[in-house]
Coordinates of C-alpha atoms in Angstrom, one line a residue:
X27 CA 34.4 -13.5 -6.0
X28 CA 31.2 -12.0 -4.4
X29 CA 28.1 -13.5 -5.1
X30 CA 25.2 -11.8 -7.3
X31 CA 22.4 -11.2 -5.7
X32 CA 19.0 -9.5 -7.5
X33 CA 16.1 -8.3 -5.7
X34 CA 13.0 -7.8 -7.2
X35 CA 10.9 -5.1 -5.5
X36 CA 12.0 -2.3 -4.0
X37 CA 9.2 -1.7 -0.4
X38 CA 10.1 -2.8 2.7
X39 CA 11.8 -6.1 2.5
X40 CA 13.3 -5.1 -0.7
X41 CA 14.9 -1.4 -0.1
X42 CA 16.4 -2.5 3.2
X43 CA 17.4 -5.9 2.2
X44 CA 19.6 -4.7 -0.8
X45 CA 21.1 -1.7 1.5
X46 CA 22.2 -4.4 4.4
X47 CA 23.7 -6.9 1.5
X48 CA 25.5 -4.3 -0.4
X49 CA 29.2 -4.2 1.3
X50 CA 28.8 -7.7 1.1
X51 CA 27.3 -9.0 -2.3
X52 CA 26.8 -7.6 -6.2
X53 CA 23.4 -6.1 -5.3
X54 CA 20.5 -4.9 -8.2
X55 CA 17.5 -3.4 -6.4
X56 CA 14.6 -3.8 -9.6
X57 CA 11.9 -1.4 -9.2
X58 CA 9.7 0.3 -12.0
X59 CA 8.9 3.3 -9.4
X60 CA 11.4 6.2 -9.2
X61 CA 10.9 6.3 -5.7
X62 CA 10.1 4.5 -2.3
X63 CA 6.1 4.6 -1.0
X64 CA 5.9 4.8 2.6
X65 CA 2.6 3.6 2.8
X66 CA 1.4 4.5 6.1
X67 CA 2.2 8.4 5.7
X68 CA 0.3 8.4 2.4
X69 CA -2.7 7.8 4.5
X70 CA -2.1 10.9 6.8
X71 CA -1.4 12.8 3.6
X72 CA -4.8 12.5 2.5
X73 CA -5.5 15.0 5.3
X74 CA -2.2 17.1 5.4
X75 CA -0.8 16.8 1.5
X76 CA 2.4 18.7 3.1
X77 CA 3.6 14.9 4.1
X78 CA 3.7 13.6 0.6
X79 CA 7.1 14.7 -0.5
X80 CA 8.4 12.9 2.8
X81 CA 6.3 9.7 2.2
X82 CA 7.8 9.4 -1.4
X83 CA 10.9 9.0 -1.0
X84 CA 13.9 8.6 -3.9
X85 CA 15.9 5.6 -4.6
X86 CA 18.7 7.2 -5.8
X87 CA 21.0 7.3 -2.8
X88 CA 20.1 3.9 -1.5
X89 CA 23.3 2.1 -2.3
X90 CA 26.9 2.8 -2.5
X91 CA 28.4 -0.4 -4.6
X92 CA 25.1 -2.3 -6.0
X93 CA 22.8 -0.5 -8.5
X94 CA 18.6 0.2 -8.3
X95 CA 17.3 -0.8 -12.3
X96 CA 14.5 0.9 -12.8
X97 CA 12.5 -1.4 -14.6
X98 CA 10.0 -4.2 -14.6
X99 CA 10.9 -8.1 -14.0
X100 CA 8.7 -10.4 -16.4
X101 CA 11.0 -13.6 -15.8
X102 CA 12.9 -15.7 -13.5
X103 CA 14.7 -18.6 -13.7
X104 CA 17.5 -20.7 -12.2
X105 CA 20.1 -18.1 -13.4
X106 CA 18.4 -14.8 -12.9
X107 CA 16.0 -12.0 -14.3
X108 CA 14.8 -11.2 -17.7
X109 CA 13.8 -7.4 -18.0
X110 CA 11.0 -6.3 -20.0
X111 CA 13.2 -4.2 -22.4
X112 CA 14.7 -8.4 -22.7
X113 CA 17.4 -7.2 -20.6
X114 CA 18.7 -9.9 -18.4
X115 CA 20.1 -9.6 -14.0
X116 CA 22.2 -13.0 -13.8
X117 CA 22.3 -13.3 -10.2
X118 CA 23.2 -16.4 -7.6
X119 CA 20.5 -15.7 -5.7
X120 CA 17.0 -14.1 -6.0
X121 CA 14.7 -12.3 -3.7
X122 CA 10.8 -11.5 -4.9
X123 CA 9.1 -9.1 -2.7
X124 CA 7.3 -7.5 -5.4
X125 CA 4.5 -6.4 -2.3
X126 CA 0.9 -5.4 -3.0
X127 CA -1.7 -3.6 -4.2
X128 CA -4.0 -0.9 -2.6
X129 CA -6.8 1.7 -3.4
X130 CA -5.9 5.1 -4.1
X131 CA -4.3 7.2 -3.1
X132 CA -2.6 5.2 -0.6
X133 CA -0.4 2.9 -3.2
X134 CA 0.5 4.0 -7.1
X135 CA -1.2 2.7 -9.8
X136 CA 1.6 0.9 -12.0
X137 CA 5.0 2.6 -11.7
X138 CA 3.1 6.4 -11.5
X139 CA 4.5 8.2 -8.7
X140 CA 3.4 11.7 -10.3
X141 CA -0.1 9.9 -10.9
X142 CA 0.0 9.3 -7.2
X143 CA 0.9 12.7 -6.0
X144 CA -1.7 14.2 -8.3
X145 CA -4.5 11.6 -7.1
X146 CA -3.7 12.5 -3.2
X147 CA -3.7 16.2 -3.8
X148 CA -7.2 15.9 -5.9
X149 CA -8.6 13.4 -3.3
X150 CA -7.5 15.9 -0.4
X151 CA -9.6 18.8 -1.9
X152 CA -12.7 16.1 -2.6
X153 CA -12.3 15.1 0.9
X154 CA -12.2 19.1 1.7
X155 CA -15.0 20.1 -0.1
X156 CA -17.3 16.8 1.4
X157 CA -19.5 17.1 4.8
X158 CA -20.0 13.5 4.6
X159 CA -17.5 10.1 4.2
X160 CA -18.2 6.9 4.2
X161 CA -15.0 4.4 4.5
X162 CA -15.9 0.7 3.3
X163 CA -13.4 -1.6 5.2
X164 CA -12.4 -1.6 8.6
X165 CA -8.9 -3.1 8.3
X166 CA -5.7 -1.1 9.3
X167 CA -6.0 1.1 6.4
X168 CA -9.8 1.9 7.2
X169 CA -9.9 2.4 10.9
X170 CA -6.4 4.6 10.6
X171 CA -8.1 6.6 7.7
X172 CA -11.2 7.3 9.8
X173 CA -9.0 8.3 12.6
X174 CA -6.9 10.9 10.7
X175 CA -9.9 12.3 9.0
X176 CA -11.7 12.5 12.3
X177 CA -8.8 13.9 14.1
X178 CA -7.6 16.5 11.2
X179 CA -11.5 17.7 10.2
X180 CA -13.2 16.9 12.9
X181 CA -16.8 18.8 11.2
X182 CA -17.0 15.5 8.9
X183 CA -19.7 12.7 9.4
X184 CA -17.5 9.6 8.8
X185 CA -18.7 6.3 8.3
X186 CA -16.4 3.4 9.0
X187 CA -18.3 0.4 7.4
X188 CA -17.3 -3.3 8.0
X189 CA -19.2 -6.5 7.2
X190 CA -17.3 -7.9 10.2
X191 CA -19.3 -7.6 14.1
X192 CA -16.1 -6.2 15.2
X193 CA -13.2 -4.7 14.6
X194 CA -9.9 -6.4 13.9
X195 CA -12.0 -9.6 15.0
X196 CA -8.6 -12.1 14.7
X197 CA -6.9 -9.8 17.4
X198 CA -7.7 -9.7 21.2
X199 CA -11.1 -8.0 22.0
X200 CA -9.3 -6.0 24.1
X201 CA -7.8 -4.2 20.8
X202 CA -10.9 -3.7 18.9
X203 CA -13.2 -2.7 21.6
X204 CA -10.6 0.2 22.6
X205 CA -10.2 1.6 19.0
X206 CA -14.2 1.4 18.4
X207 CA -14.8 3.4 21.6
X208 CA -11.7 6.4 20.8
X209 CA -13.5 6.1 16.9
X210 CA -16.9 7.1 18.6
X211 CA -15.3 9.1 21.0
X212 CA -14.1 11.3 18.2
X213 CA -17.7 11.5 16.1
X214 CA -17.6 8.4 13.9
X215 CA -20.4 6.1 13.4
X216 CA -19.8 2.3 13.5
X217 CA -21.5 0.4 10.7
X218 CA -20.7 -3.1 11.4
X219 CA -21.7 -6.6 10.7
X220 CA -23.0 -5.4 7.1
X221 CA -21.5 -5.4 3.9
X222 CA -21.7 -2.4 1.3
X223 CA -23.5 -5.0 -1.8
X224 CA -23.0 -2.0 -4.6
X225 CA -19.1 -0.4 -4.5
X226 CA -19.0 1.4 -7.5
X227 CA -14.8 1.0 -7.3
X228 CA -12.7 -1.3 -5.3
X229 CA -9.3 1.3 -6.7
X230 CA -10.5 4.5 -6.0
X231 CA -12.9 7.3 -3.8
X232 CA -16.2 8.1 -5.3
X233 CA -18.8 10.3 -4.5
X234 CA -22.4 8.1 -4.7
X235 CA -24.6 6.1 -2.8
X236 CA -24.3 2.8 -0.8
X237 CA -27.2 -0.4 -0.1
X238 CA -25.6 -2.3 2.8
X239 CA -26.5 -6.0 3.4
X240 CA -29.4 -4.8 5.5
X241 CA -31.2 -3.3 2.8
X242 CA -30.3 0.2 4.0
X243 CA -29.3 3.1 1.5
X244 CA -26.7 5.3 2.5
X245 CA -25.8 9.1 0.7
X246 CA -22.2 10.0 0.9
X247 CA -20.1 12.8 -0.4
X248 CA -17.1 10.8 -0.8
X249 CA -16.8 7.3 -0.2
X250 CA -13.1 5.5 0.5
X251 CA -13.0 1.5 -0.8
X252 CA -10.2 -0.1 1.2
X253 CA -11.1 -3.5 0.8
X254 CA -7.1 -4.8 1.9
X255 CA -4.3 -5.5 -0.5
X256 CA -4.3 -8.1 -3.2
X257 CA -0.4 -9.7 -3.6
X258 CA 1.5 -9.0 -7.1
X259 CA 2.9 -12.4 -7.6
X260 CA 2.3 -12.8 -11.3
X261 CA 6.0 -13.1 -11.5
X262 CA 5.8 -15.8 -9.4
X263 CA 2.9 -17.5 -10.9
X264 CA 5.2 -19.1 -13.9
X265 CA 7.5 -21.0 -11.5
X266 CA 7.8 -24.8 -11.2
X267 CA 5.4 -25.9 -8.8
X268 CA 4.1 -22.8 -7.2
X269 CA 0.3 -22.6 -5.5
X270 CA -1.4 -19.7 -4.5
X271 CA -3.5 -18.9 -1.4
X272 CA -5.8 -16.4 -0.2
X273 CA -5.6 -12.7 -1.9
X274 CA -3.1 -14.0 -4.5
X275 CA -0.3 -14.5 -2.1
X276 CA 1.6 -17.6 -3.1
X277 CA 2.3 -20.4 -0.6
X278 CA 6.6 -21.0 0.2
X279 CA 8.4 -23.8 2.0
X280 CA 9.6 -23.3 5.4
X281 CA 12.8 -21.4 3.8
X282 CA 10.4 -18.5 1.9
X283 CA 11.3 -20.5 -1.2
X284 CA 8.0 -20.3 -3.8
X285 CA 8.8 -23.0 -5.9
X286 CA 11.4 -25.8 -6.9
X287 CA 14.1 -23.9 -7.9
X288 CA 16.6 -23.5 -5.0
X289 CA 17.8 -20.3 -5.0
X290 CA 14.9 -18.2 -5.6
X291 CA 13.3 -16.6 -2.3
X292 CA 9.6 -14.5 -1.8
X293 CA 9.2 -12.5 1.1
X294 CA 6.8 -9.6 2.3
X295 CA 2.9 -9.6 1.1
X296 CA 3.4 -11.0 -2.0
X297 CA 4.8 -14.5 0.1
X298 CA 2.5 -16.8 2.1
X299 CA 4.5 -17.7 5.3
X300 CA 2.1 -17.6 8.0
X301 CA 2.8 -13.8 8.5
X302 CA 0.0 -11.3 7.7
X303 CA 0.0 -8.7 5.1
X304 CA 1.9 -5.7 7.4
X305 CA 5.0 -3.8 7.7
X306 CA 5.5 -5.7 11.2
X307 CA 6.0 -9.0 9.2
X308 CA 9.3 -7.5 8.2
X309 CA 10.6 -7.1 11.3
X310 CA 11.0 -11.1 11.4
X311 CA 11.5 -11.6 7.9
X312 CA 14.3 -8.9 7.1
X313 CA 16.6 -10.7 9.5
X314 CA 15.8 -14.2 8.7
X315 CA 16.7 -13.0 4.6
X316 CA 19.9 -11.4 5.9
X317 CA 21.3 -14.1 8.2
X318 CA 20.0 -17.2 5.8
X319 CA 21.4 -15.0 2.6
X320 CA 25.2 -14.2 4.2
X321 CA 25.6 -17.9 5.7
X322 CA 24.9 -19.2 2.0
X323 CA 27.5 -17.0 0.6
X324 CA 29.6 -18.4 2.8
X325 CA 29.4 -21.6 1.8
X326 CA 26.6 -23.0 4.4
X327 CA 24.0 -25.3 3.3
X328 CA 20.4 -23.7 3.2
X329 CA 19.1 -26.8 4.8
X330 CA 21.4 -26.5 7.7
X331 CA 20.1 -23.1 8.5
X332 CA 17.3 -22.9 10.7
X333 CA 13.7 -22.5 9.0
X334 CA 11.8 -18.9 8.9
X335 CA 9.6 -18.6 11.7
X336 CA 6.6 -16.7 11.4
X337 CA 4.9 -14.1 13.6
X338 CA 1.7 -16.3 13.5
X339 CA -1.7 -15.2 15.0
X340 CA -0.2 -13.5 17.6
X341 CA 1.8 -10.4 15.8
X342 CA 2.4 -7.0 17.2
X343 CA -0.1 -4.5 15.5
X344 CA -0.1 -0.2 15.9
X345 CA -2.8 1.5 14.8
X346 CA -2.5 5.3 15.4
X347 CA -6.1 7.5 14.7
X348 CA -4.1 10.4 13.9
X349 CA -0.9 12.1 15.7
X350 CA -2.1 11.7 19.1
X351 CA -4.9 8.5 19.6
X352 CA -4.9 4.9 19.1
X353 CA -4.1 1.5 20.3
X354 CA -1.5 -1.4 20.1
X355 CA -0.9 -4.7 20.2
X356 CA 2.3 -5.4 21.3
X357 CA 2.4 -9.8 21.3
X358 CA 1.5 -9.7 25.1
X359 CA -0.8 -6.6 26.3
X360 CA -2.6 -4.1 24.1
X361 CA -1.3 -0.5 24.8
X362 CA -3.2 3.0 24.6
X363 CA -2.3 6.1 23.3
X364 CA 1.4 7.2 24.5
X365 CA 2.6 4.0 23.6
X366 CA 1.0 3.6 20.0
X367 CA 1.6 7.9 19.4
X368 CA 5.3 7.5 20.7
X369 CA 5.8 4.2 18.4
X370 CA 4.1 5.0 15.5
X371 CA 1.6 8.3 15.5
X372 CA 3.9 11.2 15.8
X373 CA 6.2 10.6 13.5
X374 CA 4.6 7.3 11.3
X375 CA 8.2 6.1 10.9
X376 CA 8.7 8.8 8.1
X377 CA 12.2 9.7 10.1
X378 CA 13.1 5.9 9.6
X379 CA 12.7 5.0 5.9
X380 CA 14.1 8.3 5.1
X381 CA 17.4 7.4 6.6
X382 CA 17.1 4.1 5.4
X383 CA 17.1 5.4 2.0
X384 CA 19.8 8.1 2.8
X385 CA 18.2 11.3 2.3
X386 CA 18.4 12.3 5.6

């Protein structure tokens, strides 16, 4: 008899996770949204709207024998899922990769995928009808934001504000220094080592003014918070013996288990295994899940299985600015712009996770 297996989220651990188990296990996919956001495209389609219907992406053709419930988890225990209609997923095995929250427009608010299309397309005329921008945040999100705007409307005065000396300080300088010089290359100013004291929203774009750390005061048209994501692990905040860490993440063992009870796994942004919050943590995690999750239907013990091994401090990061610009890290040398537009800028793997959810 094939083993149940219920996975809670449905991004980028979860969708392909459930398509890769479902010839081989009694899948349910759980996810309140109707459809897939592929994050990284719904920063380009603040510029170019045109992009949203292929960043949001349905869930309805994901899986042949297992079933996507479109609903919310509020429980979990040794023998499944409680719904919040009190519905209940018995399953052998869980997975939580319930992922993270962002500002607008980039991530929905809730389950609100029509909220979300609406927010872009308003934010896209805001961002139309302003001369200048000022970005709060230099992380991925931030320094890809300022390099789309810059690239797509190039007559903006953009702002990319950071109360780090640097950007992407943890990475090699090599990285940072590159992006910085294509960013002022292409007309954006470089605010850094100062922190914006009076964000009116951490969710949303604004139009207002900023006092940075310095005692500066700073007019802007539109201003983008992009602070980084915060984890949703309130599901997992209930288990035996769980702890949190930084940005509500929640620590695991060295088998991505959150708490004492054995069968219940947390992967992606929402899981604290030495992995940063980024699409590229998947790359290591998705296989580990697959591997560890078919050799335990099979009978194998989960301590006889080798533990997950993160990324670490050394992980691969792209950062396009725009279609054609930007740099990469790639775990051993930091590459320019062919590399990081052929990898990730043309196309922002929008060809990918719409084949991965079969709509071709």
């Amino acid at each position: 008899m094939s083993k149940r297996i219920a996975i809670v989220g449905g991004g980028y651990i979860g969708a392909d996770l459930a398509k890769s188990l479902d010839d081989s296990a009694e899948v349910t996919l759980i996810e309140p949204c109707s459809h897939f956001v592929h994050a990284p495209a719904m920063i380009r389609a603040v510029v170019d709207p045109s992009l949203t219907d292929r960043a949001l992406i349905p869930y309805d053709r994901l899986l042949t024998n297992g079933r996507v419930l479109r609903a919310r988890a509020t429980g979990i225990d040794a023998n499944g899922v409680t719904l919040g209609d009190g519905q209940r997923v018995e399953a052998d095995y869980i997975v939580v990769a319930t992922g993270s929250s962002n500002a607008t427009p980039f991530k929905p608010l809730g389950d609100d995928i029509e909220g979300l299309r609406q927010a872009n397309q308003r934010i896209h005329d805001q961002l139309k009808a302003a001369r200048t921008i000022g970005i709060v945040g230099a992380g991925a999100v931030g320094t890809e934001l300022a390099g789309e705007i810059a690239h797509a409307m190039p007559d903006k005065k953009i702002s990319l504000i950071s109360d780090t000396d640097r950007l992407f300080p943890t990475m090699p300088d090599k990285l940072g220094d590159a992006l910085a010089g294509k960013l002022r290359e292409a007309g954006v100013t470089l605010v850094l080592g100062k922190r914006a004291e009076n964000l009116q929203s951490l969710t949303e774009p604004y139009p207002g003014s900023l006092t940075l750390s310095d005692g500066s005061e700073h007019d802007f048209d539109l201003i983008f918070p992009v602070l980084g994501s915060r984890a949703i692990s309130e599901l997992l905040e209930g288990l035996p013996d769980t702890q949190k860490s930084t940005a509500n993440r929640i620590k695991v063992d060295p088998w991505l288990r959150p708490s004492s009870l054995r069968n219940v796994f947390a992967a992606g942004d929402v899981s604290d295994a030495g992995d940063g919050m980024t699409i590229v943590a998947t790359s290591r995690q998705l296989p580990w899940l697959k591997a560890t999750l078919k050799g335990l239907m099979a009978g194998k013990r989960l301590e006889d299985t080798k533990p997950y091994k993160p990324w670490g401090p050394k992980a691969p990061i792209l950062v396009p600015l725009g279609p054609k610009r930007g740099n990469s890290f790639l775990s051993l040398f930091t590459a320019g712009d062919f590399v990081t537009r052929k990898m990730k800028g043309e196309d922002l793997f929008v060809t990918k996770y719409n084949k991965l959810l079969n709509q071709g």
